Short mmCIF file of C-alpha atoms and ligand atoms in Angstrom, two decimals:
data_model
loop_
_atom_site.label_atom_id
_atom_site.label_comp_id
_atom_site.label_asym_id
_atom_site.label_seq_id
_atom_site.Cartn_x
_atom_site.Cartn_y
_atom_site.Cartn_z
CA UNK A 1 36.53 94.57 -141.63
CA UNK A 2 38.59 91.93 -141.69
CA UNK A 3 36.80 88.19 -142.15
CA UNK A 4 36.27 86.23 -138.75
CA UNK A 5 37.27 82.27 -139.83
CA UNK A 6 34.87 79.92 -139.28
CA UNK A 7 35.51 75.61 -138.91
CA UNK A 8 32.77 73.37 -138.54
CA UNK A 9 32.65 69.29 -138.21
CA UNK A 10 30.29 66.70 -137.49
CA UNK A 11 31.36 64.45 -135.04
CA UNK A 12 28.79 61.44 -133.87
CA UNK A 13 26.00 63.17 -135.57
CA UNK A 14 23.62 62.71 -138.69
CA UNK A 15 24.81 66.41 -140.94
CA UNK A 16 21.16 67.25 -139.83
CA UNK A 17 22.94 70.31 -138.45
CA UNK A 18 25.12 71.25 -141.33
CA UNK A 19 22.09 70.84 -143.53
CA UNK A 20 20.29 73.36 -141.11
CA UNK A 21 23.10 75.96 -141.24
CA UNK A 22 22.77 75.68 -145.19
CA UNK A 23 19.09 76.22 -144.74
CA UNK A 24 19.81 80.18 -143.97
CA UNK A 25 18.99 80.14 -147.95
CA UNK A 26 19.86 83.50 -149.56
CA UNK A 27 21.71 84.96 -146.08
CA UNK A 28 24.61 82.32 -147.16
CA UNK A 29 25.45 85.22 -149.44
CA UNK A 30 25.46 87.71 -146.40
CA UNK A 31 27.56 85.16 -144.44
CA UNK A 32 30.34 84.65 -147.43
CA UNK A 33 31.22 88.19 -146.72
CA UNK A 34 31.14 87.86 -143.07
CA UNK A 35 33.42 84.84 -142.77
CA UNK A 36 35.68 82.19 -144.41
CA UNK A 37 35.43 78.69 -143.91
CA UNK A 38 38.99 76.59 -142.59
CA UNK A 39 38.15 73.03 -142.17
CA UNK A 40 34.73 72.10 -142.83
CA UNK A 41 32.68 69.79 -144.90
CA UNK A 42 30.82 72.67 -145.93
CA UNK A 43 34.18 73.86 -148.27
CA UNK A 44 35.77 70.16 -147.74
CA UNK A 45 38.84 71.62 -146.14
CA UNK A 46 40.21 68.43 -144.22
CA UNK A 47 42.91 69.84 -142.31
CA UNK A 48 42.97 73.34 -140.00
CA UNK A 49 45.16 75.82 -141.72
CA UNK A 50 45.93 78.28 -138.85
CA UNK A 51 43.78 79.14 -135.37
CA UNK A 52 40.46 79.59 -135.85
CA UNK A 53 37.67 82.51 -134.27
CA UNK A 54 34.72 80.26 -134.32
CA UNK A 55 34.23 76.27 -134.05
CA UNK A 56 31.20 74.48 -134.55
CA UNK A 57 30.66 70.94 -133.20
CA UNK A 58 27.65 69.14 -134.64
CA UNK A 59 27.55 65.76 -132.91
CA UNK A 60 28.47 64.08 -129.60
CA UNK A 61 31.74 61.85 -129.23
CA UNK A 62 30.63 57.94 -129.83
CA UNK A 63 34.90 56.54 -130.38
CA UNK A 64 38.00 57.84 -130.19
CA UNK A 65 38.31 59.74 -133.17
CA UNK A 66 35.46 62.09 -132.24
CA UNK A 67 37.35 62.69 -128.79
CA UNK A 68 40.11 63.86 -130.97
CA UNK A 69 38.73 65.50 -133.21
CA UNK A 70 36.82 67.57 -131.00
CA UNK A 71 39.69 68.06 -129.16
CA UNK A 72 41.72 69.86 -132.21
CA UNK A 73 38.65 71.94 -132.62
CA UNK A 74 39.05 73.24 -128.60
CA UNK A 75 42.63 73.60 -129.52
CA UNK A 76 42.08 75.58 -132.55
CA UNK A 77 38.71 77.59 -132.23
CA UNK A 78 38.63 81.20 -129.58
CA UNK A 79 34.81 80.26 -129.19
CA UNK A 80 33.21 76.75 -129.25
CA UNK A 81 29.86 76.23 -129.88
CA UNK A 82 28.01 72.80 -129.19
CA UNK A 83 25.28 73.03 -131.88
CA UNK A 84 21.99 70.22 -131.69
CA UNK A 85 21.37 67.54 -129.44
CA UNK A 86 23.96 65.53 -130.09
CA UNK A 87 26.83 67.57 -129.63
CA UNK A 88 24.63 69.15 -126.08
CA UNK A 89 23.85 65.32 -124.84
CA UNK A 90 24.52 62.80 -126.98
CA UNK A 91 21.45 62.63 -128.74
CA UNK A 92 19.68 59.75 -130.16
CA UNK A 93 22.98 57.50 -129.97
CA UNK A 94 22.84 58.34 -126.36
CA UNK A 95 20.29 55.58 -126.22
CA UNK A 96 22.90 53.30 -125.99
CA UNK A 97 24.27 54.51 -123.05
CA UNK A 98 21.22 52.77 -120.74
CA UNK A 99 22.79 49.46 -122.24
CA UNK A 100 25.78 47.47 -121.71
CA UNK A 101 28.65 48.28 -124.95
CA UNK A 102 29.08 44.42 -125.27
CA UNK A 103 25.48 43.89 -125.41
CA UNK A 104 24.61 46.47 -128.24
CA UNK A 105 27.77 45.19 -130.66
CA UNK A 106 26.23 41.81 -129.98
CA UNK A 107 22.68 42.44 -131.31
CA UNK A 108 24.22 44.66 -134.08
CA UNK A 109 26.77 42.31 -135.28
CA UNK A 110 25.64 38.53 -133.93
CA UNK A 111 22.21 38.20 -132.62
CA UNK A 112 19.85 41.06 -134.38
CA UNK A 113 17.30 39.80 -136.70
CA UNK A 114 19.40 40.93 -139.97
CA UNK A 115 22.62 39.52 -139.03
CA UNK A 116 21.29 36.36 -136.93
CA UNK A 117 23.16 33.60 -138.70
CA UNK A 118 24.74 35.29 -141.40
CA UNK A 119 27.72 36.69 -139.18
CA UNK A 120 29.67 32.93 -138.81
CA UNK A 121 32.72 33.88 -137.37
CA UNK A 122 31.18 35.61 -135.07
CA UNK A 123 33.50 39.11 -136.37
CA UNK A 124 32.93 41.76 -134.39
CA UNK A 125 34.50 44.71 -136.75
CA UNK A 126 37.81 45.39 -134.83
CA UNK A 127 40.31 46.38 -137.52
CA UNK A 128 43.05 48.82 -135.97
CA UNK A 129 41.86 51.15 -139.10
CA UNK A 130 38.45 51.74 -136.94
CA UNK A 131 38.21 54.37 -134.20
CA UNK A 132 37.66 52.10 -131.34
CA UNK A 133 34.31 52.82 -130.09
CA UNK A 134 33.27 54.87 -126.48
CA UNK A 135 31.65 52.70 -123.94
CA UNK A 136 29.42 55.51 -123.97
CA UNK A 137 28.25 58.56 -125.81
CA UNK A 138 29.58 61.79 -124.38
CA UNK A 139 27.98 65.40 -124.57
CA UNK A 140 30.99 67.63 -126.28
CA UNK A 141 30.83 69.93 -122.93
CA UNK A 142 31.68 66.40 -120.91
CA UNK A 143 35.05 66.38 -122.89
CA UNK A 144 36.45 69.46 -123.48
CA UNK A 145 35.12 73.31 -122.58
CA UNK A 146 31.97 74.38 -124.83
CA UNK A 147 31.52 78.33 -124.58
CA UNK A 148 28.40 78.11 -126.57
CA UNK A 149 25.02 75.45 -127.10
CA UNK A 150 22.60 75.64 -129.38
CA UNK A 151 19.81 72.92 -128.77
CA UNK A 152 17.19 71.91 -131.72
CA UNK A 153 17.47 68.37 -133.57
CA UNK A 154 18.65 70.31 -136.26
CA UNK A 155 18.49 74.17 -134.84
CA UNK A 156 16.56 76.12 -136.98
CA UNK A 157 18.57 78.18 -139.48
CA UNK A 158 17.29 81.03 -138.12
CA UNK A 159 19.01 80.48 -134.60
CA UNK A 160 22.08 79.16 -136.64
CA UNK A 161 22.13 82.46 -138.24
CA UNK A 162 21.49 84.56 -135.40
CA UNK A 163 24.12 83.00 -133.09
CA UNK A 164 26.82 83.24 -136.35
CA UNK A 165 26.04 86.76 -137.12
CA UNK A 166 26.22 87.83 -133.02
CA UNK A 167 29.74 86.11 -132.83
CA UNK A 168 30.56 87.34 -136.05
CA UNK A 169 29.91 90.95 -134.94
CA UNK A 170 30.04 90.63 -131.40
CA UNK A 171 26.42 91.39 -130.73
CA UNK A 172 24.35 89.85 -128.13
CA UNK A 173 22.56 87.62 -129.61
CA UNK A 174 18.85 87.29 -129.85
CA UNK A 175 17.09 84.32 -128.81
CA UNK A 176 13.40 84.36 -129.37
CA UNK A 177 10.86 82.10 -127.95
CA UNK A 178 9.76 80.33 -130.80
CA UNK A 179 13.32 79.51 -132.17
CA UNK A 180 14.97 77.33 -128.87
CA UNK A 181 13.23 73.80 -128.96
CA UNK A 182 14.75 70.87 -128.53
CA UNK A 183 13.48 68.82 -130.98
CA UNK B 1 -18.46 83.88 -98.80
CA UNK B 2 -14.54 83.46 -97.87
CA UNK B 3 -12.78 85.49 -95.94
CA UNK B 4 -10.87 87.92 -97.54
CA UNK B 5 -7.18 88.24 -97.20
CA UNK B 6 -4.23 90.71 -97.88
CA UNK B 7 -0.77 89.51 -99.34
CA UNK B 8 2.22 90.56 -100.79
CA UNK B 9 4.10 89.31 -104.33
CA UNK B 10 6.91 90.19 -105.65
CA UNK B 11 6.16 93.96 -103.96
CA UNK B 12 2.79 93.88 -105.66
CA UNK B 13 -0.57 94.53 -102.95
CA UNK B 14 -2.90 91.52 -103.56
CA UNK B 15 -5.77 89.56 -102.86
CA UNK B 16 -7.13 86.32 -102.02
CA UNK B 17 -9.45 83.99 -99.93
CA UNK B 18 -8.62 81.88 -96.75
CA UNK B 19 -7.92 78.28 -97.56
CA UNK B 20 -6.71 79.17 -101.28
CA UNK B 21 -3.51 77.91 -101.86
CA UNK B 22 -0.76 80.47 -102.80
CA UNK B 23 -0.60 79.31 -106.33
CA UNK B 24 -4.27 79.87 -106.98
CA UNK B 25 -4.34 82.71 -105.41
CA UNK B 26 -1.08 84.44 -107.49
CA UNK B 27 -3.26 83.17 -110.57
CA UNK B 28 -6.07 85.01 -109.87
CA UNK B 29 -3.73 88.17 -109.26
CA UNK B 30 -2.05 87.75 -112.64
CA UNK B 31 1.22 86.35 -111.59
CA UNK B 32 2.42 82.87 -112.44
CA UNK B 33 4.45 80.71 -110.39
CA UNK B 34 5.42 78.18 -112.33
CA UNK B 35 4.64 74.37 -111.16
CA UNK B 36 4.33 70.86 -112.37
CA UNK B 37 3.40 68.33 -110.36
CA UNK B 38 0.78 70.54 -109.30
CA UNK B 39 -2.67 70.16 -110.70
CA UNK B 40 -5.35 72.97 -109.98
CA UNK B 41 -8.59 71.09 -108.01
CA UNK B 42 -6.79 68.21 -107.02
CA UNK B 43 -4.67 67.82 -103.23
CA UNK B 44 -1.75 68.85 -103.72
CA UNK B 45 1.35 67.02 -103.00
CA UNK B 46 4.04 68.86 -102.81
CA UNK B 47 6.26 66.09 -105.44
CA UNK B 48 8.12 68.94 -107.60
CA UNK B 49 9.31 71.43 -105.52
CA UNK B 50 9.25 74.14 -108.77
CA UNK B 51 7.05 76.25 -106.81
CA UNK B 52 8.79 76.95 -104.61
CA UNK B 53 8.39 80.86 -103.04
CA UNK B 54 9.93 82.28 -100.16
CA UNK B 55 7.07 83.14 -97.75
CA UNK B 56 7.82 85.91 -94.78
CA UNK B 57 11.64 84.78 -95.98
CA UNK B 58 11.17 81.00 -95.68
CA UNK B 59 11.36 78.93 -98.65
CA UNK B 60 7.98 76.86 -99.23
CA UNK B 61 6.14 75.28 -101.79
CA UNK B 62 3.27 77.75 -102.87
CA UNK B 63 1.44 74.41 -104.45
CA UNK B 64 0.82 73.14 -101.03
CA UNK B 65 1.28 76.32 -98.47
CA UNK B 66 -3.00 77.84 -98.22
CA UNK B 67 -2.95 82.19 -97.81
CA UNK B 68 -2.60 84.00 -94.67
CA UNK B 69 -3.02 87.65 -94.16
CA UNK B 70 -0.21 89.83 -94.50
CA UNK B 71 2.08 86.81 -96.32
CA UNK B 72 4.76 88.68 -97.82
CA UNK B 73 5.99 86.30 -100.31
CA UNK B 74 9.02 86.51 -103.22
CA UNK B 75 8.34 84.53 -106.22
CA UNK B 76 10.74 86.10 -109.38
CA UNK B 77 14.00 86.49 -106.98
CA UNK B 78 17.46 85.35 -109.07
CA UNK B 79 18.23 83.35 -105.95
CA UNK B 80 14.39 81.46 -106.65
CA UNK B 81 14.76 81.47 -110.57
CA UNK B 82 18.04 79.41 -110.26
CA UNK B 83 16.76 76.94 -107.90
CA UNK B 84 13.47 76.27 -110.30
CA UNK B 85 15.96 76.06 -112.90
CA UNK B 86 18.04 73.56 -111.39
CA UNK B 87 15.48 71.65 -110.65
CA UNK B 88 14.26 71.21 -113.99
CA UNK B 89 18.35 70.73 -115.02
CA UNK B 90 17.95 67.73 -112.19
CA UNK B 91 14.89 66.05 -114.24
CA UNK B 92 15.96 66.56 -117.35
CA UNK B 93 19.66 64.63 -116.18
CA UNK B 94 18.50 61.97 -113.98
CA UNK B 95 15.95 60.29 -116.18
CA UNK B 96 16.63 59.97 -120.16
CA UNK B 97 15.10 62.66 -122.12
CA UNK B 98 15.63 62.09 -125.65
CA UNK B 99 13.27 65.19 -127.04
CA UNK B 100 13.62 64.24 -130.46
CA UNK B 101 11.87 61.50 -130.50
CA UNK B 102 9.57 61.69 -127.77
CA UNK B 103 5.74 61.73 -128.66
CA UNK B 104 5.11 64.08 -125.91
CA UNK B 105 7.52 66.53 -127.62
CA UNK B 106 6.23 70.51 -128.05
CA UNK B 107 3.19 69.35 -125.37
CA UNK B 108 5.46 67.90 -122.24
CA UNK B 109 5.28 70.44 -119.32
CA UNK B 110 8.67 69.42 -118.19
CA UNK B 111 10.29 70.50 -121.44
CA UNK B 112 7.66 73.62 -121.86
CA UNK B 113 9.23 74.41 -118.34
CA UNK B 114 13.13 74.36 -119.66
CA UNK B 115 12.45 76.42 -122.49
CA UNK B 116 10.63 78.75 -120.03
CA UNK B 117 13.67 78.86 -118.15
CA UNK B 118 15.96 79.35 -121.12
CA UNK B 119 17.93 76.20 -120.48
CA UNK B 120 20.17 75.53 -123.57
CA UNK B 121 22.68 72.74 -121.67
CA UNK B 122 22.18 71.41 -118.02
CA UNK B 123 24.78 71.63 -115.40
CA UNK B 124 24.42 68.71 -114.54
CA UNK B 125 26.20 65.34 -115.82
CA UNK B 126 23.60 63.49 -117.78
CA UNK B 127 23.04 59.81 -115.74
CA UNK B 128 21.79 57.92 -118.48
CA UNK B 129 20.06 55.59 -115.53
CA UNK B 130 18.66 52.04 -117.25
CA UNK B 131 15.01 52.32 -117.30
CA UNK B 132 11.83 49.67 -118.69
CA UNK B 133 9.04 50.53 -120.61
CA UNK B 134 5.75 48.79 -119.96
CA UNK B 135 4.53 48.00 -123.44
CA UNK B 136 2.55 44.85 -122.47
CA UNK B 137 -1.02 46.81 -121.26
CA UNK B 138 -3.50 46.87 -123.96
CA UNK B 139 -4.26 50.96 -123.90
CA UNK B 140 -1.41 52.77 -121.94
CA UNK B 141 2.52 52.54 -122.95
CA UNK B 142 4.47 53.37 -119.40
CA UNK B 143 7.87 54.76 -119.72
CA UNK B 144 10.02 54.79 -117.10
CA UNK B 145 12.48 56.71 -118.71
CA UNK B 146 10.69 59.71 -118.38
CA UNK B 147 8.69 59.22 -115.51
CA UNK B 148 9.33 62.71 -112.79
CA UNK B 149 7.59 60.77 -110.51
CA UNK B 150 4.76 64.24 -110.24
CA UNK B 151 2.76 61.64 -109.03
CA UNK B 152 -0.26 62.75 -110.67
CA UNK B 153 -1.48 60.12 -111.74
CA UNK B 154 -1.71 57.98 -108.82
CA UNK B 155 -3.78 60.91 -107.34
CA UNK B 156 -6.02 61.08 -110.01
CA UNK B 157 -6.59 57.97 -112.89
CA UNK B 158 -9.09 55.48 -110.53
CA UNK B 159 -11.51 52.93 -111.68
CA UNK B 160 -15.22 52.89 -111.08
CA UNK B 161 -14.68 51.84 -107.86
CA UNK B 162 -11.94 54.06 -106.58
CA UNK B 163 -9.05 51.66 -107.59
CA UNK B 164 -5.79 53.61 -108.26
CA UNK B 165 -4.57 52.21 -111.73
CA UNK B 166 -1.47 53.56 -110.99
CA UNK B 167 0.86 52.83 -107.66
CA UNK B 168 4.19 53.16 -106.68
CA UNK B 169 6.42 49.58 -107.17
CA UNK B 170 10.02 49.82 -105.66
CA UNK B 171 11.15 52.14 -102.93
CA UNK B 172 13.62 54.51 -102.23
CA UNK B 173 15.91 55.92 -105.01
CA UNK B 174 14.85 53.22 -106.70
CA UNK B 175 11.52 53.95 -106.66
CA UNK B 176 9.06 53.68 -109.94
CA UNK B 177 4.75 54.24 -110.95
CA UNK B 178 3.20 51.32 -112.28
CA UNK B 179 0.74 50.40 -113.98
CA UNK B 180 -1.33 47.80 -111.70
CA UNK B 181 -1.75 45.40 -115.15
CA UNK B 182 -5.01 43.72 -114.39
CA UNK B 183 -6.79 46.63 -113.82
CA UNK B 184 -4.99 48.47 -116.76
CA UNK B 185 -7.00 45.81 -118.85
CA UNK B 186 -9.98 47.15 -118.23
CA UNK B 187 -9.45 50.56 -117.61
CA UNK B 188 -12.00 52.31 -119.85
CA UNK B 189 -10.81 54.70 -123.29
CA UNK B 190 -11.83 57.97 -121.47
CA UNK B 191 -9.58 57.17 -118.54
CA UNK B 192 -6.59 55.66 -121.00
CA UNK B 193 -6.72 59.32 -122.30
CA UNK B 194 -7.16 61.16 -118.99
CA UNK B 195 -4.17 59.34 -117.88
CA UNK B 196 -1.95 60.18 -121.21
CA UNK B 197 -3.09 63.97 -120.76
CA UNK B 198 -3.06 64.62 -117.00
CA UNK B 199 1.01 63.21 -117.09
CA UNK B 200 2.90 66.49 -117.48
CA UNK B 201 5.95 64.55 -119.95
CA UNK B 202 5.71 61.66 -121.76
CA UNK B 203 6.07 58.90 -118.94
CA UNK B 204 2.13 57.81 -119.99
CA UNK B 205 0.93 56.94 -123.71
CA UNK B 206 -1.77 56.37 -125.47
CA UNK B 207 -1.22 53.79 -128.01
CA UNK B 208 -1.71 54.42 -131.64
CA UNK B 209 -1.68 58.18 -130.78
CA UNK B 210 1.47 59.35 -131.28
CA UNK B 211 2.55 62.46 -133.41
CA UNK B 212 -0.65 63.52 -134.32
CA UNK B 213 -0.20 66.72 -134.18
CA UNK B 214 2.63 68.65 -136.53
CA UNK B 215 5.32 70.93 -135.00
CA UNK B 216 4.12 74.21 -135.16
CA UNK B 217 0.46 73.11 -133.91
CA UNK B 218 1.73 71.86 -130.26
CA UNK B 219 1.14 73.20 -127.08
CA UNK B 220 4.06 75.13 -126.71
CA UNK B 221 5.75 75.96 -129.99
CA UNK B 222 4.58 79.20 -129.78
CA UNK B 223 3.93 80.01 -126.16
CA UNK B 224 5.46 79.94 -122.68
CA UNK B 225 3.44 77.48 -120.52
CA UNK B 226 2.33 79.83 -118.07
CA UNK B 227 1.64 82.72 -119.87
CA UNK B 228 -2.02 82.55 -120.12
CA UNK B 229 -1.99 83.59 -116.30
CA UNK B 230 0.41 86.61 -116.13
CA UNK B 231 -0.70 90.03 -115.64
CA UNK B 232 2.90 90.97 -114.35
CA UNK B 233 5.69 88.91 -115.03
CA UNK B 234 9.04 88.24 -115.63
S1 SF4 C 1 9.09 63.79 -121.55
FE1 SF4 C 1 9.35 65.93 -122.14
S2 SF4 C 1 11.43 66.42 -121.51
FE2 SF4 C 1 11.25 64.19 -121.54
S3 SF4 C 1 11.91 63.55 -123.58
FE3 SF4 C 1 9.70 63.84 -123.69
S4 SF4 C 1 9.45 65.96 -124.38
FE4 SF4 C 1 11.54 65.77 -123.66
S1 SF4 C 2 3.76 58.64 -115.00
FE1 SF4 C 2 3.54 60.80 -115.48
S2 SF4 C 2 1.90 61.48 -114.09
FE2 SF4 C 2 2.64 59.54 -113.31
S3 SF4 C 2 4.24 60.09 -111.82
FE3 SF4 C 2 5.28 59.69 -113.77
S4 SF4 C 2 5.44 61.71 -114.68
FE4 SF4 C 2 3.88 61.88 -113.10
S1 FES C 3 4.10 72.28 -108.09
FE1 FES C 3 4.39 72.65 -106.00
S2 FES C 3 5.72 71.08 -105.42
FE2 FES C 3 5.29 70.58 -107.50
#
């Protein structure tokens, strides 16, 4: 059987989720003969090298570079999964949303209690080398189509693995009780 | 002794008493229809809609609608399991649910509910609405961010003398539970914790209380809410 190609990236997200799908312990062996890796941090491919079967998103889009990013992935990848809370809606970042942008890159940068005074040109980072940042945080699905989601802040491994192995082989996948939680 | 009645589930011959409600009544049967603002001994108020059941063909909520003879009533219908399900999609996008860090996590009925219903992703567009938190009374933590407005609380947390601790403030879509802050300064520990356990998320907490309890050990890791009551399900 020929190898299904994998890509994976972590957009606004904490790796939680790529540490989870490395968590599968010993079955990493089973899944090295089940797929290949194109761009991922998991092989530190950078760049996608041709079209992709399966695309995981870890993370939801904070700037502009996430939107694109994501955006190559939807481009590149037959299936799209969302995986963890950030990438399903927006996770902790999220918080943000509830408050004004200009009010949270004040108290990060001017007013909070570990920049307060120490910031005196008032610089509010803003170099063209940034990403320029969202006024929100987006769910992946509010941006571009997301076939599949996996919640869990990180999924366990085991729904990791069971959702690879049933695109890998085109089963239906099993979903047990115990394994879909959100936190 | 109650009357005894005849009704209908899901195509299943039952039993109950007149005056039960329809929930109660399914319960003792063995079937579960799922609610949540809905708490067993107390008036019911008909906040949630999740119960909802379509009796003789109309839709009601089996919380609030007591038995009659001959009911034929449809609880596990697609059409019915969609609406419940959008319902909770509706709660979990118009307030801000941030699971991962909420103390209630693995014991919140609302959440218990979703998993339940196998919801991996709402439909709906998350609001992100901007919500307080009360964190200036002395026992209780009030978050507004989570609050389903189940109204449970007001209906049960009084003081000695009847008081409701908790009342609505605002109106409309707009509208909020509060915590009435001089009596929340004397409200006593047992009712602190009666109010923190009889709110089905985690709109209501208990300070210094949070995260006792490891994942794995909470309410619903390992069980459907619900499932204590079925006999038939599904
Ligand atoms: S109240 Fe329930 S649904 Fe809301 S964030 Fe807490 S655990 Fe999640
Ligand atoms: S605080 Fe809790 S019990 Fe009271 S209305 Fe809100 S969700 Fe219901
Ligand atoms: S449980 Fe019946 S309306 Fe809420």
């Amino acid at each position: 059987m020929e190898k299904k190609v994998v890509a994976t990236s972590s957009l606004a997200g904490c790796f939680g989720c790529h540490m989870s799908l490395l968590d599968i312990d010993e079955r990493i062996l089973e899944l090295i003969e089940l797929v290949e890796f194109d761009k991922s941090p998991v092989n530190d491919v950078k760049k996608f090298s041709r079209r992709v079967d399966i695309g995981l998103i870890e993370g939801g889009c904070c700037n502009e570079e996430n939107v694109h990013v994501l955006k190559e992935f939807r481009a590149q990848c037959k299936v799209l999964v969302s995986v963890g809370e950030c990438a399903i809606m927006g996770g902790l970042q999220a918080i943000r949303n509830t408050i004004p942008l200009k009010e949270c890159l004040d108290e990060a940068y001017l007013n909070g209690p570990s920049v307060k005074g120490c910031n005196e040109e008032s610089i509010i980072p803003n170099d063209e080398e940034l990403p320029v940042i969202l006024n929100k945080v987006y769910p992946c699905h509010e941006i571009v189509k997301i076939d599949y989601h996996l919640p869990g802040c990180p999924p366990s491994a085991d729904l990791i693995w069971n959702a690879l192995r049933a695109l890998v082989l085109d089963e239906k996948m099993e979903m047990p009780y115990e394994l879909v939680k959100y936190d | 002794m109650n009357q005894i009645l005849k009704f209908k589930l899901d195509g299943v011959e039952c039993m109950g008493y007149k005056d039960q409600y329809i929930t109660n009544a399914a319960a003792e049967n063995g079937f579960y229809i799922p609610t949540l603002c809905n708490i067993p001994g107390v008036k019911p108020r008909g906040a949630c809609r999740i119960c909802n059941v379509r009796v003789n063909g109309k839709l009601m909520t089996a919380c609030t609608t007591p038995l009659a003879n001959g009911m034929v009533i449809e609880c596990q219908t697609e059409e019915l399991k969609d609406l419940r399900k959008a319902i909770i999609e509706l709660m979990l996008t118009e307030g801000n649910h941030f699971c991962p860090s909420c103390e209630k996590s693995g014991n919140c009925e609302l959440q218990a509910l979703a998993y339940r219903f196998n919801i991996t992703v709402p439909r709906f567009k998350y609001q992100f609405p901007e919500r307080d938190i009360e964190a200036s009374h002395p026992k209780l933590i009030k978050d507004h961010n989570r609050c389903i407005l189940c109204k449970r609380c007001i209906r049960v947390i009084k003081d000695e003398q009847g008081r409701n601790i908790f009342a609505f403030g605002k109106r409309g879509n707009r509208i909020t539970i509060n915590i009435d802050t001089e009596l929340a300064n004397d409200i006593s520990d047992e009712n602190a914790r009666m109010a923190y356990e009889i709110c089905p998320v985690g709109a209501i907490l208990l300070r210094e209380n949070a995260f006792r309890e490891p994942i794995g050990k909470r309410k619903f890791d390992h069980v459907p809410i619900g499932i204590e009551m079925e006999r038939f399900h599904k």
